[in-house]
Coordinates of N, CA and C in Angstrom, one line a residue:
X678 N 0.8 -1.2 0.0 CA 0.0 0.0 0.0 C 0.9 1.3 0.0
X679 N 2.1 1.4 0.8 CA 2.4 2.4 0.6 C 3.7 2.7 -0.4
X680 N 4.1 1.6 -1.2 CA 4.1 1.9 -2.4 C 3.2 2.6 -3.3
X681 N 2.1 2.4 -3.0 CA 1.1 2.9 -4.2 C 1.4 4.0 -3.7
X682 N 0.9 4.9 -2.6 CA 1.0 6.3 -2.4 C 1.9 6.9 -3.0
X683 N 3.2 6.0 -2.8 CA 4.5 7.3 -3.5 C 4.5 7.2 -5.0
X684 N 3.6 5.8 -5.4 CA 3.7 6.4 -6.8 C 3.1 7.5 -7.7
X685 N 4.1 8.3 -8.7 CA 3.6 9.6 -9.4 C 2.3 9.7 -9.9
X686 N 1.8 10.8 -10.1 CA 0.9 10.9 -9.6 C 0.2 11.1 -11.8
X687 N -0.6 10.2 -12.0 CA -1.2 10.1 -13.2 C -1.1 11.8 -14.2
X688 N -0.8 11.5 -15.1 CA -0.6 12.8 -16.2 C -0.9 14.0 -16.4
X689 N -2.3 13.4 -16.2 CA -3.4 14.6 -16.4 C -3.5 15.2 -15.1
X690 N -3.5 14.1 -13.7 CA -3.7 15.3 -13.1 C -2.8 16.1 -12.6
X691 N -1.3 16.2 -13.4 CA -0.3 17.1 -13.1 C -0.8 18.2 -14.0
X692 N -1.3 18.2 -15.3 CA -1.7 19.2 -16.0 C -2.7 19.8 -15.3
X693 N -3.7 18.7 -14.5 CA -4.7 20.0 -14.3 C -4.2 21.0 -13.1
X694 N -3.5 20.2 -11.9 CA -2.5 21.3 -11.4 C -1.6 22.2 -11.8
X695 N -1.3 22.3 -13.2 CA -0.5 23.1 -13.7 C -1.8 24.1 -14.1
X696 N -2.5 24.2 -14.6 CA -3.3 25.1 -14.9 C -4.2 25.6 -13.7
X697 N -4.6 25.2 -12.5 CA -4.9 25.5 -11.4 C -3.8 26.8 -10.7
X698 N -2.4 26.4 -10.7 CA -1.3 27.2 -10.3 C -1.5 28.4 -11.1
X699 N -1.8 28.5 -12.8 CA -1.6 29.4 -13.8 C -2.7 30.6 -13.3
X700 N -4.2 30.0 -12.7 CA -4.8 30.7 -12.6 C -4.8 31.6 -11.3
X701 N -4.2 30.7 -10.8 CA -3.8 31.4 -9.2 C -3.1 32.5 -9.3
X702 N -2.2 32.2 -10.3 CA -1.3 33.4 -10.6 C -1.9 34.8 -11.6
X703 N -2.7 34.5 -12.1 CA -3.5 35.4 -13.0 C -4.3 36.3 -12.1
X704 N -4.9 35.4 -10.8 CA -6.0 36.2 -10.0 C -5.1 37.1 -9.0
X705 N -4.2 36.6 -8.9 CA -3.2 37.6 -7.8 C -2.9 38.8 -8.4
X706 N -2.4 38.8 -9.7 CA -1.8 39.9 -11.2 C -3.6 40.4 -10.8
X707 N -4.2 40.1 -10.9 CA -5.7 41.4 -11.1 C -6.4 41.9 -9.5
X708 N -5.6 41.5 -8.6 CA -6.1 41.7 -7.5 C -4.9 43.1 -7.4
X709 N -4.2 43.0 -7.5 CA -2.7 43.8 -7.7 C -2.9 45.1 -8.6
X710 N -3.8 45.0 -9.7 CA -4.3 46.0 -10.5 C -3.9 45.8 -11.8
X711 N -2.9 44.8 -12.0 CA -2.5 44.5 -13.3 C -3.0 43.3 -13.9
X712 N -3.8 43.7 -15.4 CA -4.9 42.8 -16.2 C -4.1 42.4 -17.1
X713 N -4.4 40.8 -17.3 CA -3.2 40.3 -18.0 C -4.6 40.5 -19.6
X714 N -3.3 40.3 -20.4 CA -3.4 40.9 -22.1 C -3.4 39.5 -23.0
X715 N -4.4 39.2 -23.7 CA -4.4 38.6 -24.0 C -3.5 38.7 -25.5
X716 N -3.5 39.8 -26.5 CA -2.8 39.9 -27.7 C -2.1 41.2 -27.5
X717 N -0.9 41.5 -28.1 CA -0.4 42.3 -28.1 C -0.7 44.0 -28.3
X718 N -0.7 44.9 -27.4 CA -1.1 46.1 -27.9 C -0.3 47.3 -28.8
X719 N -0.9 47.7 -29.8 CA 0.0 48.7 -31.1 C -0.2 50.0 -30.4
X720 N 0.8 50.7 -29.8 CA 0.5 51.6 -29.3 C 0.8 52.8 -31.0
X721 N 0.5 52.5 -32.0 CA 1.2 53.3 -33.0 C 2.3 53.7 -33.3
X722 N 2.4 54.5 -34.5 CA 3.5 55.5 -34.5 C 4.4 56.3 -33.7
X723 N 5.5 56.9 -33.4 CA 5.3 57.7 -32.6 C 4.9 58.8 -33.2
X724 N 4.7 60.3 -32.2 CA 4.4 61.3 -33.0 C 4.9 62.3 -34.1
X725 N 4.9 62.7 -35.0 CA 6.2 63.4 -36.0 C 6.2 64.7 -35.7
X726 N 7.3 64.9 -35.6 CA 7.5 66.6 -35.5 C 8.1 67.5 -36.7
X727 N 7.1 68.6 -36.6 CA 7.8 69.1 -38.0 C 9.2 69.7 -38.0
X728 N 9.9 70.0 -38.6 CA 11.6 70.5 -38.3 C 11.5 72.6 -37.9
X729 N 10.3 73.1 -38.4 CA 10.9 74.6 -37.9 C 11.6 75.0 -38.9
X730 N 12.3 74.8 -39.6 CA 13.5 75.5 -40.3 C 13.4 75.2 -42.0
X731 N 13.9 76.0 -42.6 CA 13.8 76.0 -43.6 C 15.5 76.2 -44.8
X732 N 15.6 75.2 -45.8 CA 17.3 75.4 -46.3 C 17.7 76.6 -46.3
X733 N 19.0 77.0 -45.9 CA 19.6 77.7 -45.9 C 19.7 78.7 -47.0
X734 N 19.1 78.4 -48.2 CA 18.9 79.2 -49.5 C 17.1 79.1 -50.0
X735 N 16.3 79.0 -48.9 CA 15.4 79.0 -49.1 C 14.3 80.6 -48.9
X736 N 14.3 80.8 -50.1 CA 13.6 82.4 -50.4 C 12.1 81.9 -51.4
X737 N 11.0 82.0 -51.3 CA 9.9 82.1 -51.9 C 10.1 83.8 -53.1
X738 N 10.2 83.5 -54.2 CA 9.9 84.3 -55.0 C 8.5 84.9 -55.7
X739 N 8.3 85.8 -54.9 CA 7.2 86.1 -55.8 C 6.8 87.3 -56.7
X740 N 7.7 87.6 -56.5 CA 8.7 88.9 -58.0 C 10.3 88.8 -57.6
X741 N 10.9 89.3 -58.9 CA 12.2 89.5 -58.6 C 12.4 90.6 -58.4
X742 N 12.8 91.2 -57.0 CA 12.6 92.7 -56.1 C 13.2 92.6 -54.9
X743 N 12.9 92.6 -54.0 CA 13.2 93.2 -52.6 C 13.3 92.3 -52.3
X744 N 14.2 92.0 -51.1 CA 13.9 90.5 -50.2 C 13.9 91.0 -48.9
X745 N 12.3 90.1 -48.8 CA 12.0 90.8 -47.0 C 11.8 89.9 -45.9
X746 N 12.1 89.8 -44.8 CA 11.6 89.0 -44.0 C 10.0 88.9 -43.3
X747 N 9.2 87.8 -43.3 CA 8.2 87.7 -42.7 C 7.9 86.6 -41.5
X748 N 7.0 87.1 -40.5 CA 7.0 86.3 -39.8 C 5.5 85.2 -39.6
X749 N 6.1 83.9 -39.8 CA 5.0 83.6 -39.7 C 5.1 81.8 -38.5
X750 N 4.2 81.3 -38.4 CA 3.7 80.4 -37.4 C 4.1 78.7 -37.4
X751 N 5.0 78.4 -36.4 CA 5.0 77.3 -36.2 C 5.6 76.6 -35.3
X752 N 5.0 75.8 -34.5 CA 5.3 75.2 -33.3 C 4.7 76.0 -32.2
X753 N 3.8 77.1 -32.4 CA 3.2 77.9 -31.2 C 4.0 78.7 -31.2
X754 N 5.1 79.2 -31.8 CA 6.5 80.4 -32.1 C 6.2 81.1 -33.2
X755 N 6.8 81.8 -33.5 CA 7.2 82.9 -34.6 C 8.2 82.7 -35.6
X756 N 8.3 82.3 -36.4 CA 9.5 82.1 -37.2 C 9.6 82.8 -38.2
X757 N 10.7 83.3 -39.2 CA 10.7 83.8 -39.8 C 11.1 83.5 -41.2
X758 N 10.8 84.4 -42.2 CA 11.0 83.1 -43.8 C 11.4 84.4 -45.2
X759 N 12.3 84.4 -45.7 CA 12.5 85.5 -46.8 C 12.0 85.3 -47.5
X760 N 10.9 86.5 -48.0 CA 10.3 86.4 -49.5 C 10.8 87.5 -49.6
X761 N 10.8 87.2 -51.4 CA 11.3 88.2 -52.6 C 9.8 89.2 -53.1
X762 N 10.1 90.0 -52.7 CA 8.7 91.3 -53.1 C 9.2 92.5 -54.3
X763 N 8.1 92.6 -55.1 CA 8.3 94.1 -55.9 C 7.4 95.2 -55.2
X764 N 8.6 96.2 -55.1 CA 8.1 97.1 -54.7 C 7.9 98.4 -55.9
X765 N 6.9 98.8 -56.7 CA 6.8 99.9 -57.6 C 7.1 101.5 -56.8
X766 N 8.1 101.7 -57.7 CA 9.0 103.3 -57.3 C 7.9 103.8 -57.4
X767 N 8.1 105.5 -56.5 CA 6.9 106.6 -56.7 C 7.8 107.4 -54.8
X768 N 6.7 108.3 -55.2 CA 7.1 108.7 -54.1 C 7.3 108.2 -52.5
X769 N 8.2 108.9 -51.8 CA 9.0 107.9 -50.3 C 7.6 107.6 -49.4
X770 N 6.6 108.7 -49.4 CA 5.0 108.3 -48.9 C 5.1 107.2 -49.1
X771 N 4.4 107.2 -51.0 CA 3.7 106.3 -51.2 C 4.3 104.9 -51.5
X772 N 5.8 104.6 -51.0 CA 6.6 103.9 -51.1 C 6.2 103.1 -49.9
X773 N 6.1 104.0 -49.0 CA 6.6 103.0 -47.3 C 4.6 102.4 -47.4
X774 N 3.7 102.8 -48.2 CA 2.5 102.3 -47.8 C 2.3 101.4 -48.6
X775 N 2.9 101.2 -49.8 CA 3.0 100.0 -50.7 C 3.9 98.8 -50.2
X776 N 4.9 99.3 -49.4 CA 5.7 98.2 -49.3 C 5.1 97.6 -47.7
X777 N 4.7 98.8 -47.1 CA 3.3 97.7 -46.0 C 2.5 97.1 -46.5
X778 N 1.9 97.0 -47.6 CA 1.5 97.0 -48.3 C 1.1 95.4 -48.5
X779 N 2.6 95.6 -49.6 CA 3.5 93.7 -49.7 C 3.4 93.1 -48.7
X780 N 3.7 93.8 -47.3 CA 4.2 92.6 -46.5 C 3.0 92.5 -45.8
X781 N 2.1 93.1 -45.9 CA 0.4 92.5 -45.7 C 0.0 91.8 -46.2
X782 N 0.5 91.7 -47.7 CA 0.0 90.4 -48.5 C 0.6 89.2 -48.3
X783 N 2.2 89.5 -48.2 CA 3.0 88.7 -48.3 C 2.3 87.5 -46.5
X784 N 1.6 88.3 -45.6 CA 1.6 87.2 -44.6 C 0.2 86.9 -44.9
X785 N -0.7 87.0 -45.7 CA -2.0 86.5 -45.7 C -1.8 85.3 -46.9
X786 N -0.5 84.7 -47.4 CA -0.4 84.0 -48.3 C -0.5 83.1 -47.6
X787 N -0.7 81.7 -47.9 CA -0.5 80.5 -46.9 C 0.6 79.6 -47.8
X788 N 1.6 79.3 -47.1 CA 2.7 78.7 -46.9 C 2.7 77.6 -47.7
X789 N 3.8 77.7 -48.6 CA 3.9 76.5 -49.5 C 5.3 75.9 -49.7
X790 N 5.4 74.9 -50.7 CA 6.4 74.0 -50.9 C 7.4 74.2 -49.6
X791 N 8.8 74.9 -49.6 CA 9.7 74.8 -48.6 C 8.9 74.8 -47.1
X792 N 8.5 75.8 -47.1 CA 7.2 76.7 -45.8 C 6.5 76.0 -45.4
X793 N 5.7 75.0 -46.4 CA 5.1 74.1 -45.5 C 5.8 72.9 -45.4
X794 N 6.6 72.5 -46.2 CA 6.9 71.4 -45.2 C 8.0 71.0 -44.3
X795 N 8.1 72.3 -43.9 CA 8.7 73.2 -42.5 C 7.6 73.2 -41.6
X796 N 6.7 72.6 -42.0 CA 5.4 73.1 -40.9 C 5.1 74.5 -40.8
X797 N 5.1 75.5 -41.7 CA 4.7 77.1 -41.3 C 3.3 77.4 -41.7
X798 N 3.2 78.0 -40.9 CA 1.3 78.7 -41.1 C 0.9 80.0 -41.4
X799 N 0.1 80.5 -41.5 CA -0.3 81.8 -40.8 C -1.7 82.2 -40.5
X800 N -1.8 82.8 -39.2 CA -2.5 83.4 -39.0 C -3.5 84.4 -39.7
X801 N -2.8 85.7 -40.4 CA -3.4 86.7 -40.8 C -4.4 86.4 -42.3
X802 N -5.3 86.7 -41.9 CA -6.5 86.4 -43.0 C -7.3 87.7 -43.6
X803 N -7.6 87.4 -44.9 CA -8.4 88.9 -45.3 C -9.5 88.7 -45.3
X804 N -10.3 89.8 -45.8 CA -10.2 90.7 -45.9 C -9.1 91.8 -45.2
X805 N -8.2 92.0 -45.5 CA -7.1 93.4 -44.5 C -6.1 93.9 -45.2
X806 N -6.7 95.2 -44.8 CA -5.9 96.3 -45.8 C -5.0 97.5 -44.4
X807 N -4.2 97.9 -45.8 CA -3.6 98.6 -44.4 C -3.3 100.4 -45.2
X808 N -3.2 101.2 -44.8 CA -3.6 102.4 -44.3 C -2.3 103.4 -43.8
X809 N -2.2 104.8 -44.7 CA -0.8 105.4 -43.8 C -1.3 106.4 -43.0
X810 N -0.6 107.0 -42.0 CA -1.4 107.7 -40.8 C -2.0 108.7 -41.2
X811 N -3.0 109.1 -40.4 CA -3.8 110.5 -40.6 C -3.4 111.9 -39.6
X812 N -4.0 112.7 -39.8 CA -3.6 113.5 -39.2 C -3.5 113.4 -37.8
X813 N -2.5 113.9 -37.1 CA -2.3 113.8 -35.6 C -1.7 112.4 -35.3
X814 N -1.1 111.5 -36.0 CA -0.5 110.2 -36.2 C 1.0 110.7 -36.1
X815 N 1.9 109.9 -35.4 CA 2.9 110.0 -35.4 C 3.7 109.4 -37.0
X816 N 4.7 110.4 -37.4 CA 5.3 109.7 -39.2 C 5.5 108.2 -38.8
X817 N 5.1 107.7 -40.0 CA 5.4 105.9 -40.1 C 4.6 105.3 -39.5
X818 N 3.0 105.9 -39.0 CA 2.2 104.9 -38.5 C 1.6 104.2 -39.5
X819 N 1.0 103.4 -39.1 CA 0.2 102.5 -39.8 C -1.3 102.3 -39.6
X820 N -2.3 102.8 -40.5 CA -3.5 102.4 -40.2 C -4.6 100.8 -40.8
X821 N -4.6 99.8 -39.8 CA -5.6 98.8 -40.1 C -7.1 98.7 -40.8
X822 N -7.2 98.4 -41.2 CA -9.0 97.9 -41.8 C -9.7 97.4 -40.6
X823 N -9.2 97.0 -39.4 CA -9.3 96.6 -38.1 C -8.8 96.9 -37.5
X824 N -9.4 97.4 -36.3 CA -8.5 97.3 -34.8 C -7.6 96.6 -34.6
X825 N -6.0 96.5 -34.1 CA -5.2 95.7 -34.1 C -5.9 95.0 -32.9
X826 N -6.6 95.1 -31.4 CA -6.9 94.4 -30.7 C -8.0 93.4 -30.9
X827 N -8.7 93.9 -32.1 CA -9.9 92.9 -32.6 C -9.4 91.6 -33.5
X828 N -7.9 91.8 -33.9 CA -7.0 90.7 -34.5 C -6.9 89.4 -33.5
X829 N -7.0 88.6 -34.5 CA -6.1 87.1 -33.8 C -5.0 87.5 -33.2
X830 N -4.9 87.1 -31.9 CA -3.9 87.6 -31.0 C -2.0 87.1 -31.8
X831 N -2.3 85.9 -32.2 CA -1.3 85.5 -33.3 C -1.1 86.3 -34.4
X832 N -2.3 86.1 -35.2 CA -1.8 87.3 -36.2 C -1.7 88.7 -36.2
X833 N -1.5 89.1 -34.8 CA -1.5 90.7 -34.4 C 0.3 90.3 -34.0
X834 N 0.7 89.5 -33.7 CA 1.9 89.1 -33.5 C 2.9 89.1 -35.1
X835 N 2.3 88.6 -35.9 CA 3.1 88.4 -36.8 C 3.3 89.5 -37.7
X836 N 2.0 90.6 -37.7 CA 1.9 91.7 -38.1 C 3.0 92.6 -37.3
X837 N 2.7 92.6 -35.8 CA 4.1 93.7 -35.4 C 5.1 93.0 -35.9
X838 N 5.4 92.3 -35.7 CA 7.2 91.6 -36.1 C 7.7 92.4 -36.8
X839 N 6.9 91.6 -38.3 CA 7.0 91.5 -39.6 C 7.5 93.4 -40.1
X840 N 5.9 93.8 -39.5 CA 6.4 95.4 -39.5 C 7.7 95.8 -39.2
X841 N 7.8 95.5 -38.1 CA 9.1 96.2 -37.0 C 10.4 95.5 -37.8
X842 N 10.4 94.2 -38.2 CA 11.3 93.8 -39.1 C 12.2 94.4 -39.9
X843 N 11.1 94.7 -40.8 CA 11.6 95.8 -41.7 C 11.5 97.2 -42.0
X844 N 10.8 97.8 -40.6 CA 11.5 99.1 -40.7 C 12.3 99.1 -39.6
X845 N 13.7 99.4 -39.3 CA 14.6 99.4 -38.6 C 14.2 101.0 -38.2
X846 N 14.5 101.0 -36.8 CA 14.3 102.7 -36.3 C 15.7 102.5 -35.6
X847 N 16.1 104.3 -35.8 CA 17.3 104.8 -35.0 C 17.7 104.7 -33.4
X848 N 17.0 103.9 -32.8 CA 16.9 103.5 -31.5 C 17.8 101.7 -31.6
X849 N 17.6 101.2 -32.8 CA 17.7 100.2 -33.0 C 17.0 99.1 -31.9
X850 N 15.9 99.7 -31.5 CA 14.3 98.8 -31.3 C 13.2 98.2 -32.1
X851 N 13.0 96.9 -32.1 CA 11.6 97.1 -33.4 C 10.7 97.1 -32.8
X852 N 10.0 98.2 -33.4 CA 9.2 98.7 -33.1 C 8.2 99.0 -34.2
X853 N 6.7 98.9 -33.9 CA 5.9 100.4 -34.9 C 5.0 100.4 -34.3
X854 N 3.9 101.8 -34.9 CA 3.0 102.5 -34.0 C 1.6 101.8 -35.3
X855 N 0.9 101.3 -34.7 CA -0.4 100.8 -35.5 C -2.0 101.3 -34.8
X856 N -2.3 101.7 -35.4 CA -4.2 102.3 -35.2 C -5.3 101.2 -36.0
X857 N -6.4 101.6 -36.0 CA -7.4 101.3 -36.5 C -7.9 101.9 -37.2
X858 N -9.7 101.9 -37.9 CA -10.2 102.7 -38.8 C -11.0 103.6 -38.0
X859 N -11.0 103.2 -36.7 CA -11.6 104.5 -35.9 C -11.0 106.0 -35.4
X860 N -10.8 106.6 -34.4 CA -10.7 107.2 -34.0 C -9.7 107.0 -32.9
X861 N -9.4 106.1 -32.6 CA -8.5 105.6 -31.5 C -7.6 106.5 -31.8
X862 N -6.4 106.2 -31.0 CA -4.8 107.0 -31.0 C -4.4 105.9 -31.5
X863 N -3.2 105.8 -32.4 CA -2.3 105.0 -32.5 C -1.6 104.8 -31.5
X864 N -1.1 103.1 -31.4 CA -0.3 102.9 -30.5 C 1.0 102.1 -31.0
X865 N 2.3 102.2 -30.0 CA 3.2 101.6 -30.4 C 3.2 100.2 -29.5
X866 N 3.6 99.8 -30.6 CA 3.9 97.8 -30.5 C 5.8 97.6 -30.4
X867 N 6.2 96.6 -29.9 CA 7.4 96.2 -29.7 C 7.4 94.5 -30.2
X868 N 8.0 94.7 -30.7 CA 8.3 92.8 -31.3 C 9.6 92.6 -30.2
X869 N 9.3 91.7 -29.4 CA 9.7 91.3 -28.4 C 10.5 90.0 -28.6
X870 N 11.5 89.2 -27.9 CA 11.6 88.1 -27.9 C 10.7 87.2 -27.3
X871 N 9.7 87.8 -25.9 CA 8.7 87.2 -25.5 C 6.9 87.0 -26.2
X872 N 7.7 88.0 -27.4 CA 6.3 87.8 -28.3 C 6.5 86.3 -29.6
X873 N 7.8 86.6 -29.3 CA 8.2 85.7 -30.8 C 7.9 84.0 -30.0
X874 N 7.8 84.0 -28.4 CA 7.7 82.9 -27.9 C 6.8 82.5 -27.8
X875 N 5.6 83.4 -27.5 CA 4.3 83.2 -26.9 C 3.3 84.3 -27.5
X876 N 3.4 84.1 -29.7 CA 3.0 85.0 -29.9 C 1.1 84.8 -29.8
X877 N 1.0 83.8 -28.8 CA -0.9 84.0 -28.7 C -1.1 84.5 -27.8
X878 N -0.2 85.5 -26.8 CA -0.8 86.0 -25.5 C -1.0 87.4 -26.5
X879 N -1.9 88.6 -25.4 CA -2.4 89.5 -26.3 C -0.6 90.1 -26.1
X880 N -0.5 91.1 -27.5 CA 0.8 91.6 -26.9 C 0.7 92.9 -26.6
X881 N 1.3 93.6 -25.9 CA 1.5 94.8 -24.9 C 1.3 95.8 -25.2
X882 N 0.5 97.0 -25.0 CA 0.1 98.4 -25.8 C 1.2 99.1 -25.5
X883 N 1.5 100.0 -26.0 CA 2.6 100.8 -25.5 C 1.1 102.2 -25.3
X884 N 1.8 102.9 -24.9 CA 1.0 104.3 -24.4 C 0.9 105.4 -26.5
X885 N -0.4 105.8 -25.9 CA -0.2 106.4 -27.5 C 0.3 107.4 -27.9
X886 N 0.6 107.1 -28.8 CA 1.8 108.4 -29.5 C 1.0 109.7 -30.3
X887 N 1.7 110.6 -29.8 CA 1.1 111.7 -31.0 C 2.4 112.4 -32.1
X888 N 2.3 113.1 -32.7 CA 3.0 113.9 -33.1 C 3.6 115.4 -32.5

């Protein structure tokens, strides 16, 4: 008899203890908080990022003229991108309101071949014209078809830059002074480094200028 006892114990029912143990161990793993998986999970791709930057000899032509800097959107920053603009001669007035002009057009373009696939955007949308000062405006202002505060806070950003970009003042500040179609005073804007960072906070009035 007690031979028989010590003998091993029939096949199956080592299997069915082996699957007994398996489950023991499964119910411990979900008591613990971790659910066992039956197939493997695809957590996808990872995410792609666009690069920001653009070749080194990358200029959008869209006359052969002037080459201006513009600022336009990507990655929630400000970046900047040279296009080539014509600017038609005439008088130094009607020169500096043509060539605000361009560069109002030039940012309501939307971004192509190099520009986009740099990831660049923009904000500024038309209808929007722009306007040289009126009387009691300090020289070099600029008047909007809109309130600059009624603007996308981004594309009120890319508009000061872009402005202040390319007119360099004797202070070597960029700066410019922009109004509306109403009655307001013109005010001065600063293209900031902290605008170029976080150009969707509103950006900062300066106090208004007169002449």
């Amino acid at each position: 008899m007690i031979g028989r006892l010590l003998r091993p114990a029939p096949r199956r029912a080592r299997l069915f203890g082996g699957v007994l143990a398996l489950l023991a161990l499964g119910g411990a793993a979900t008591g613990c908080g971790i659910r066992p998986t039956a197939v493997p999970v695809d957590a996808g791709p990872a995410p792609s990022r666009v690069p920001c930057e653009l070749p080194g000899n990358a200029v959008t032509p869209q006359f052969e003229g002037v080459t201006v800097r513009v600022y336009l959107v990507c990655g929630a920053q400000l970046v900047s991108a040279e296009r080539s603009v014509r600017i038609p001669e005439g008088r130094a007035s009607a020169d500096r309101l043509r060539f605000a002009e361009a560069l109002l057009g030039e940012l309501e373009v939307t971004p192509a071949g190099d520009e986009k696939a740099a990831g660049y955007t923009t904000d500024v949308r038309g209808p929007l014209t722009v306007m040289g000062p009126r009387k009691g405006d300090p020289a070099g202002a600029l008047r909007l078809s809109r309130r600059p505060e009624d603007l996308p806070a981004l594309a009120l950003s890319q508009i000061v830059c872009t402005y202040a970009e390319n007119t360099p003042t004797s202070s070597g500040t960029q700066q410019v002074v922009l109004g509306g179609p109403g009655e307001d005073p013109a005010r001065g804007y600063a293209c900031t480094a902290e605008m170029k960072t976080r150009p969707d906070a509103s950006p900062t009035l300066g106090d208004a200028l007169h002449t």
